[in-house]
């Protein structure tokens, strides 16, 4: 590998969603592209709302030098408060456990976003003269304590001042003036190109903005991506309206992620130069465990097959291979793990709902590592760290206590309620295969119904011998627990208030 980053890991942080599988898709695609180029020794993603979390992701890489790039549209609450807190960063450079962690700026504020916006505008309205086109860059607008408005205004300024030939360039927002719903009066050209300045085609760009533009009558209708974006142009009010998908879905965003790494080095005087790669601890650990007879992780069976490995659902182990849908290559694992048998999104990858009926061939142990990472993000690293005594679980009280924003009340549950919430939310059969290794606080274990999640056998597929399994561990409660804790805390507060009043 001839790259100054051949010894380093890249972690791309996305927002993700517990409801919408499209939210994390662009972040994964950009990671795939950068991984394909072989620039970094390791490339992984983590998310605020999906797995792996920002605490877990450090177990997914074993490089000593790590670059973190937020795949966020702007600086602000998330990039300045949430991400540093969750990633345990001290500033642009953090030294921890023998690792050097570089925290880069978010992609959305990079000057090269201008190039992407221009490209996207040309793609969405091919052959349409810029001189006869109004370009609208759309953001959320903020009561979200975010700087997305600033980032969009800066892009508008750069495109206007750059002499790129548009009849006009304007910013517009969903929730503050100038409102995107006023696009007819705020623009004058015969053609209007609208580019949402969002990272993913989530509900805003996919459903809300089309309604605000008047393209659709109401949100909530089952709009497929193609249905919305294929209609270009739409003739409205005597004008040709061209609507683009979110700018973050542009494949060239992978370049901007790399630009942020290079800019970080330039700004902080880091001389990136290839160094000897550290020992591949994850690969060595997996090979060692396989030699000891471990061939199951969660609901996935993995065995050597020819020069590579074959993976399938544990429940399909005895089925003839030609009866299963064949897949090749690690990225297919992500698609297999995405939805359950009914097509419902699986935000918790360790839910016991992995669909059956597939077989996946990967070429070598590196690809096996990646496939397992896609099925069960960070699970191998956490299990190896646990075995080595280096895993640092986060007690429930610490997690709940560091919440901010709407979740800041989440720590108002009683100890008994904590046990009940875990017991009902984390059930192995129906909900999650992980074994919990965090305590209530640093001195006290979880109690009550939660104890079923704590034993050595907790989290194993029923009937599976522990000696065959790479355990799925939970080092920190997930968002579902935080949400339920918030709800119960509020009920506690309301009950207290009522008592005081009476
Ligand atoms: S908190 Fe419970 S449901 Fe969430 S990841 Fe951990 S074990 Fe699974």
XYZ file of C-alpha atoms and ligand atoms in Angstrom:
510
model
C 0.000 0.000 0.000
C 1.705 3.180 -1.161
C -0.113 5.826 0.846
C 0.902 8.131 3.692
C -2.118 6.747 5.560
C -1.327 3.067 5.075
C -0.758 2.698 8.837
C -3.852 4.680 9.855
C -7.580 4.158 10.334
C -10.352 6.386 9.043
C -13.588 6.569 11.018
C -16.482 8.291 9.277
C -19.210 9.405 11.677
C -22.791 9.658 10.450
C -26.072 10.505 12.136
C -27.974 7.350 11.162
C -31.564 6.627 12.110
C -33.508 4.009 14.022
C -36.328 4.318 11.489
C -34.922 5.096 8.077
C -32.351 2.759 6.477
C -31.487 5.415 3.866
C -30.029 7.712 6.501
C -26.763 5.795 6.944
C -26.521 4.537 3.350
C -24.449 7.421 1.884
C -21.957 7.248 4.782
C -21.485 3.530 4.133
C -21.113 4.114 0.383
C -18.418 6.758 0.874
C -16.584 4.405 3.251
C -16.792 1.612 0.650
C -15.286 3.880 -1.992
C -12.402 5.027 0.223
C -11.805 1.439 1.358
C -11.734 0.287 -2.258
C -8.916 2.734 -2.994
C -6.713 1.238 -0.282
C -5.617 4.626 1.081
C -6.140 3.773 4.742
C -5.287 0.582 6.572
C -8.804 0.495 7.994
C -12.004 2.345 7.100
C -15.095 2.039 9.306
C -18.272 3.983 10.043
C -20.079 4.732 13.270
C -23.327 6.499 14.018
C -25.266 8.494 16.560
C -28.425 6.454 16.002
C -27.120 3.167 14.580
C -24.381 0.634 15.209
C -21.569 0.733 15.901
C -21.889 3.599 18.331
C -19.180 6.180 18.830
C -18.064 4.352 21.976
C -17.916 0.966 20.294
C -16.211 1.968 17.071
C -12.736 2.182 18.579
C -12.929 -1.585 19.078
C -13.398 -1.988 15.295
C -9.934 -0.664 14.442
C -6.496 -1.573 15.705
C -4.449 1.186 14.073
C -2.577 3.545 16.393
C -3.295 6.614 14.264
C -6.963 7.410 13.679
C -8.622 10.140 11.628
C -12.259 10.916 12.376
C -14.333 12.778 9.790
C -17.908 13.791 10.672
C -20.188 13.182 7.701
C -22.289 16.113 8.827
C -23.386 19.135 6.907
C -22.277 21.770 9.388
C -20.441 22.556 12.563
C -22.633 23.107 15.573
C -24.296 21.113 18.292
C -23.439 17.678 16.931
C -19.913 18.290 15.721
C -18.910 20.587 18.557
C -20.653 18.900 21.487
C -22.181 15.490 20.845
C -19.421 13.899 18.776
C -16.476 15.033 20.961
C -18.363 13.879 24.055
C -19.309 10.476 22.642
C -15.921 9.886 21.035
C -14.167 11.114 24.201
C -12.074 13.696 22.383
C -9.988 16.394 24.047
C -9.787 18.633 20.973
C -8.459 18.340 17.439
C -5.814 15.863 18.638
C -6.468 13.323 21.393
C -3.881 10.947 22.798
C -5.485 7.930 24.438
C -4.392 4.370 25.167
C -1.343 4.727 22.927
C -3.440 6.029 20.049
C -3.413 9.393 18.340
C -6.873 10.489 17.291
C -7.314 13.348 14.810
C -10.728 15.027 14.735
C -11.326 16.643 11.352
C -13.909 19.236 10.332
C -17.297 18.068 9.036
C -17.588 17.505 5.300
C -20.295 20.115 4.744
C -18.068 23.098 5.499
C -15.294 22.115 3.101
C -14.830 24.596 0.225
C -14.974 21.719 -2.266
C -18.673 21.311 -1.514
C -19.084 24.073 -4.092
C -17.768 21.773 -6.805
C -20.254 19.095 -5.771
C -23.169 21.508 -5.795
C -22.272 22.666 -9.301
C -21.911 19.108 -10.502
C -25.209 18.085 -8.944
C -26.978 21.078 -10.523
C -25.616 20.149 -13.972
C -26.544 16.485 -13.510
C -30.093 17.171 -12.477
C -30.716 19.588 -15.355
C -28.457 18.330 -18.155
C -28.069 20.675 -21.096
C -30.079 23.431 -19.407
C -28.146 26.717 -19.734
C -27.026 28.066 -16.380
C -27.767 31.587 -17.578
C -31.449 30.606 -17.700
C -31.405 28.766 -14.370
C -32.030 29.759 -10.749
C -30.192 27.553 -8.285
C -31.764 27.102 -4.836
C -29.758 25.447 -2.089
C -32.122 24.229 0.615
C -31.460 23.550 4.276
C -33.503 22.824 7.350
C -33.242 26.241 8.894
C -32.684 26.219 12.492
C -34.168 26.078 15.782
C -31.815 23.113 16.085
C -28.852 25.128 17.348
C -27.023 24.186 14.200
C -24.901 26.115 11.754
C -26.363 24.641 8.596
C -27.781 28.032 7.620
C -24.308 29.529 7.784
C -22.819 26.695 5.708
C -25.489 27.139 3.017
C -25.107 30.922 2.922
C -21.394 30.443 2.440
C -21.979 28.113 -0.521
C -24.406 30.584 -2.066
C -21.797 33.310 -1.726
C -19.057 31.149 -3.241
C -21.188 30.178 -6.241
C -22.425 33.747 -6.814
C -18.952 35.258 -6.482
C -17.298 32.460 -8.431
C -18.913 33.562 -11.684
C -20.377 30.157 -12.499
C -22.994 31.664 -14.750
C -26.304 30.976 -13.008
C -29.063 33.514 -13.491
C -29.287 33.598 -9.693
C -28.277 31.572 -6.657
C -30.337 31.689 -3.464
C -30.616 29.895 -0.146
C -33.926 28.699 1.224
C -35.064 26.761 4.291
C -37.792 24.502 5.477
C -38.435 26.260 8.769
C -37.187 29.813 8.509
C -37.189 32.597 5.953
C -36.462 32.636 3.121
C -38.827 29.673 2.948
C -38.423 27.103 0.221
C -42.200 27.117 -0.189
C -41.792 30.658 -1.614
C -39.552 29.424 -4.444
C -41.875 30.819 -7.126
C -41.543 34.386 -5.901
C -37.916 34.251 -4.831
C -36.653 33.163 -8.257
C -37.093 34.591 -11.737
C -35.445 32.234 -14.252
C -37.344 29.861 -16.518
C -35.549 26.876 -14.955
C -35.204 26.303 -11.229
C -32.812 23.705 -9.827
C -33.314 22.774 -6.171
C -30.509 20.971 -4.329
C -31.141 19.882 -0.711
C -28.039 20.532 1.418
C -28.490 17.368 3.481
C -26.293 14.344 4.043
C -28.884 11.720 3.147
C -32.214 11.309 1.438
C -34.085 11.157 4.697
C -37.578 12.395 5.311
C -36.654 16.064 4.757
C -35.297 15.812 1.231
C -37.416 12.852 0.302
C -40.825 13.852 1.552
C -40.972 17.244 3.277
C -39.292 19.440 0.672
C -41.228 17.982 -2.296
C -44.397 18.952 -0.428
C -43.089 22.455 0.340
C -42.202 22.889 -3.320
C -45.701 21.829 -4.286
C -44.466 18.723 -6.137
C -46.435 16.470 -3.819
C -49.665 17.172 -1.966
C -48.790 15.530 1.337
C -45.910 13.724 3.009
C -46.267 10.196 4.265
C -47.288 8.791 0.920
C -45.072 5.857 -0.080
C -42.650 7.802 -2.223
C -39.860 5.769 -3.688
C -36.658 7.619 -4.402
C -37.049 7.087 -8.113
C -40.610 8.336 -8.064
C -39.535 11.702 -6.692
C -36.357 12.233 -8.604
C -37.336 10.728 -11.935
C -39.955 13.324 -12.696
C -37.531 16.106 -13.634
C -38.435 18.607 -14.800
C -41.859 19.322 -13.419
C -43.692 22.124 -15.122
C -45.063 24.359 -12.344
C -46.204 27.967 -12.497
C -44.867 28.162 -16.039
C -41.348 27.187 -14.889
C -39.286 24.017 -15.168
C -38.560 22.754 -11.666
C -35.666 20.296 -11.307
C -35.352 18.555 -7.948
C -32.159 16.815 -6.880
C -31.452 14.170 -4.272
C -29.520 15.301 -1.177
C -26.032 16.616 -1.871
C -24.579 14.084 0.583
C -25.529 11.218 -1.731
C -23.134 12.545 -4.390
C -20.367 9.948 -4.927
C -17.749 12.709 -4.926
C -18.423 13.215 -1.212
C -15.782 10.536 -0.704
C -13.287 13.061 -2.100
C -14.460 15.689 0.353
C -13.952 13.272 3.245
C -10.375 12.767 2.078
C -9.997 16.531 1.566
C -10.908 17.052 5.218
C -8.165 14.609 6.267
C -5.580 16.418 4.133
C -6.752 19.807 5.387
C -6.515 18.606 8.977
C -2.892 17.603 8.428
C -2.097 20.936 6.773
C -3.825 22.964 9.499
C -2.273 21.079 12.413
C 1.162 20.515 10.920
C 0.813 16.737 10.773
C 3.327 15.179 8.415
C 1.447 12.164 7.121
C 3.932 9.592 5.949
C 3.671 5.852 5.711
C 4.787 4.147 8.904
C 5.038 0.486 9.720
C 1.540 -0.901 10.202
C 0.830 -2.183 13.701
C 0.081 -5.847 14.355
C -3.291 -6.839 12.928
C -4.765 -7.738 16.298
C -8.326 -8.197 15.070
C -7.267 -10.544 12.296
C -4.947 -12.499 14.563
C -7.653 -12.788 17.203
C -10.233 -14.040 14.732
C -7.842 -16.622 13.271
C -6.907 -17.795 16.762
C -10.525 -18.191 17.784
C -11.382 -19.993 14.560
C -8.517 -22.413 15.188
C -10.045 -23.029 18.632
C -13.341 -23.971 16.995
C -15.346 -20.763 17.059
C -17.452 -20.509 13.933
C -20.571 -18.635 15.026
C -21.239 -14.974 15.680
C -24.839 -14.218 16.636
C -26.930 -15.869 13.943
C -24.075 -16.131 11.436
C -22.100 -19.301 10.797
C -18.709 -18.804 9.095
C -16.509 -21.655 7.860
C -13.479 -21.972 5.558
C -14.509 -22.703 1.982
C -11.871 -23.050 -0.739
C -9.390 -20.184 -0.431
C -11.961 -18.035 1.388
C -14.898 -18.397 3.747
C -18.579 -19.180 3.492
C -21.148 -17.487 5.709
C -24.788 -18.327 6.229
C -27.557 -18.165 8.808
C -26.978 -20.698 11.591
C -30.480 -22.066 11.025
C -29.583 -22.768 7.378
C -26.453 -24.776 8.252
C -27.939 -28.080 7.064
C -29.698 -26.777 3.981
C -28.234 -27.519 0.540
C -26.228 -24.552 -0.685
C -27.986 -24.438 -4.030
C -31.238 -23.759 -2.193
C -29.837 -20.501 -0.778
C -29.471 -17.159 -2.558
C -25.786 -16.784 -3.378
C -23.872 -13.585 -2.631
C -20.214 -12.732 -3.091
C -18.168 -10.105 -1.251
C -18.391 -8.443 2.163
C -20.653 -5.496 1.191
C -23.494 -7.994 0.577
C -23.440 -8.679 4.337
C -24.646 -5.144 4.972
C -27.553 -5.598 2.598
C -28.484 -8.981 4.100
C -28.406 -7.505 7.619
C -30.364 -4.389 6.690
C -33.952 -5.679 6.913
C -35.668 -8.680 8.473
C -37.807 -11.310 6.728
C -40.744 -8.898 6.599
C -38.661 -6.108 5.063
C -38.578 -4.093 8.299
C -35.383 -2.124 8.984
C -33.077 -3.623 11.653
C -31.511 -0.640 13.461
C -30.196 -3.049 16.134
C -28.036 -5.456 14.201
C -27.870 -7.827 17.162
C -31.649 -8.306 17.108
C -32.436 -11.994 16.658
C -34.134 -11.198 13.373
C -31.411 -11.856 10.794
C -33.186 -13.181 7.741
C -32.483 -16.670 6.400
C -32.026 -18.099 2.936
C -28.684 -16.651 1.857
C -25.085 -17.827 1.477
C -22.190 -15.388 1.303
C -18.750 -16.217 -0.095
C -15.821 -13.970 0.834
C -12.337 -14.163 -0.593
C -10.077 -14.130 2.457
C -9.860 -13.424 6.160
C -9.739 -9.645 5.606
C -13.050 -9.840 3.797
C -14.420 -12.142 6.477
C -13.537 -9.512 9.088
C -15.377 -6.894 7.083
C -18.430 -9.097 6.527
C -18.647 -9.843 10.268
C -18.286 -6.114 10.948
C -21.283 -5.474 8.679
C -23.377 -8.208 10.317
C -22.389 -7.274 13.860
C -20.607 -3.899 14.015
C -17.632 -3.796 16.429
C -18.640 -7.159 17.941
C -15.387 -8.994 17.261
C -13.286 -6.133 18.636
C -15.399 -5.890 21.784
C -15.216 -9.643 22.364
C -11.436 -9.721 21.870
C -10.992 -6.698 24.140
C -13.168 -8.369 26.772
C -11.060 -11.515 26.559
C -7.887 -9.431 26.856
C -9.282 -7.496 29.837
C -9.087 -4.168 28.019
C -12.773 -3.516 27.331
C -14.049 -0.534 29.303
C -17.845 -0.826 29.610
C -19.857 2.319 30.321
C -22.094 2.049 33.406
C -25.746 2.853 32.775
C -25.715 5.817 35.173
C -22.736 7.362 33.353
C -24.485 6.992 30.012
C -27.771 8.456 31.229
C -25.975 11.181 33.164
C -24.102 12.522 30.135
C -27.225 12.967 27.997
C -28.073 16.461 26.831
C -30.897 18.108 24.919
C -34.229 16.304 25.100
C -32.603 13.292 26.814
C -31.098 15.247 29.717
C -33.740 13.919 32.138
C -33.057 10.262 31.340
C -31.147 9.591 34.576
C -34.205 10.093 36.755
C -35.076 6.408 36.889
C -34.751 4.343 40.054
C -32.329 1.422 40.279
C -35.255 -0.996 40.181
C -36.634 0.703 37.087
C -33.231 0.375 35.429
C -33.358 -3.393 35.883
C -36.933 -3.532 34.618
C -36.208 -1.399 31.551
C -33.222 -3.539 30.568
C -35.135 -6.741 31.287
C -38.043 -5.793 29.056
C -36.171 -3.934 26.300
C -33.267 -6.309 25.767
C -34.959 -9.731 25.746
C -32.780 -12.247 23.933
C -35.443 -14.155 22.006
C -37.316 -11.224 20.616
C -35.035 -8.241 20.756
C -31.276 -8.464 21.181
C -28.657 -11.187 21.324
C -26.037 -9.220 23.229
C -24.755 -10.051 26.676
C -24.601 -6.960 28.866
C -21.233 -6.278 30.442
C -21.934 -2.816 31.860
C -23.128 -2.233 35.397
C -25.661 0.113 36.901
C -22.780 2.252 38.093
C -19.107 1.604 38.658
C -19.761 -0.244 41.925
C -23.185 -1.800 41.489
C -24.318 -4.406 38.960
C -27.691 -4.316 37.286
C -30.412 -6.153 39.161
C -33.978 -7.370 38.822
C -35.121 -8.648 35.421
C -31.846 -7.412 33.865
C -29.856 -10.301 35.348
C -30.953 -12.645 32.541
C -28.786 -10.511 30.233
C -25.656 -10.794 32.354
C -24.707 -14.478 32.516
C -22.091 -16.151 30.335
C -24.823 -17.844 28.286
C -26.870 -14.692 27.817
C -27.052 -13.770 24.204
C -26.253 -17.154 22.698
C -28.527 -18.503 20.002
C -30.597 -21.144 21.865
C -28.902 -24.547 21.717
C -25.548 -23.178 20.528
C -22.464 -24.260 22.486
C -20.678 -21.283 24.032
C -17.307 -22.652 22.834
C -18.363 -22.150 19.213
C -19.445 -18.541 19.633
C -17.818 -15.161 19.375
C -19.919 -13.490 22.077
C -21.978 -10.432 21.227
C -21.368 -7.986 24.028
C -23.116 -4.821 25.055
C -20.577 -2.424 26.598
C -22.986 0.504 26.750
C -26.782 0.702 26.646
C -28.179 1.667 23.274
C -30.527 4.488 22.293
C -33.595 2.374 22.942
C -32.733 2.188 26.621
C -32.046 5.918 26.751
C -35.430 6.645 25.141
C -37.327 4.412 27.544
C -35.367 5.804 30.514
C -36.291 9.330 29.452
C -39.963 8.404 29.254
C -39.941 6.692 32.670
C -38.008 9.609 34.200
C -40.605 12.042 32.957
C -43.360 9.908 34.441
C -41.449 9.903 37.750
C -41.168 13.691 37.607
C -44.848 14.105 36.767
C -45.821 11.804 39.631
C -43.614 13.785 42.032
C -45.082 17.080 40.826
C -48.604 15.771 41.353
C -47.721 14.583 44.844
C -46.253 17.979 45.719
C -49.292 19.761 44.362
C -51.796 17.644 46.292
S -28.961 -2.108 25.621
Fe -30.050 -4.045 25.345
S -31.112 -3.851 23.365
Fe -29.560 -2.247 23.459
S -27.769 -3.143 22.465
Fe -27.557 -3.531 24.669
S -28.431 -5.548 25.045
Fe -29.112 -4.856 23.030
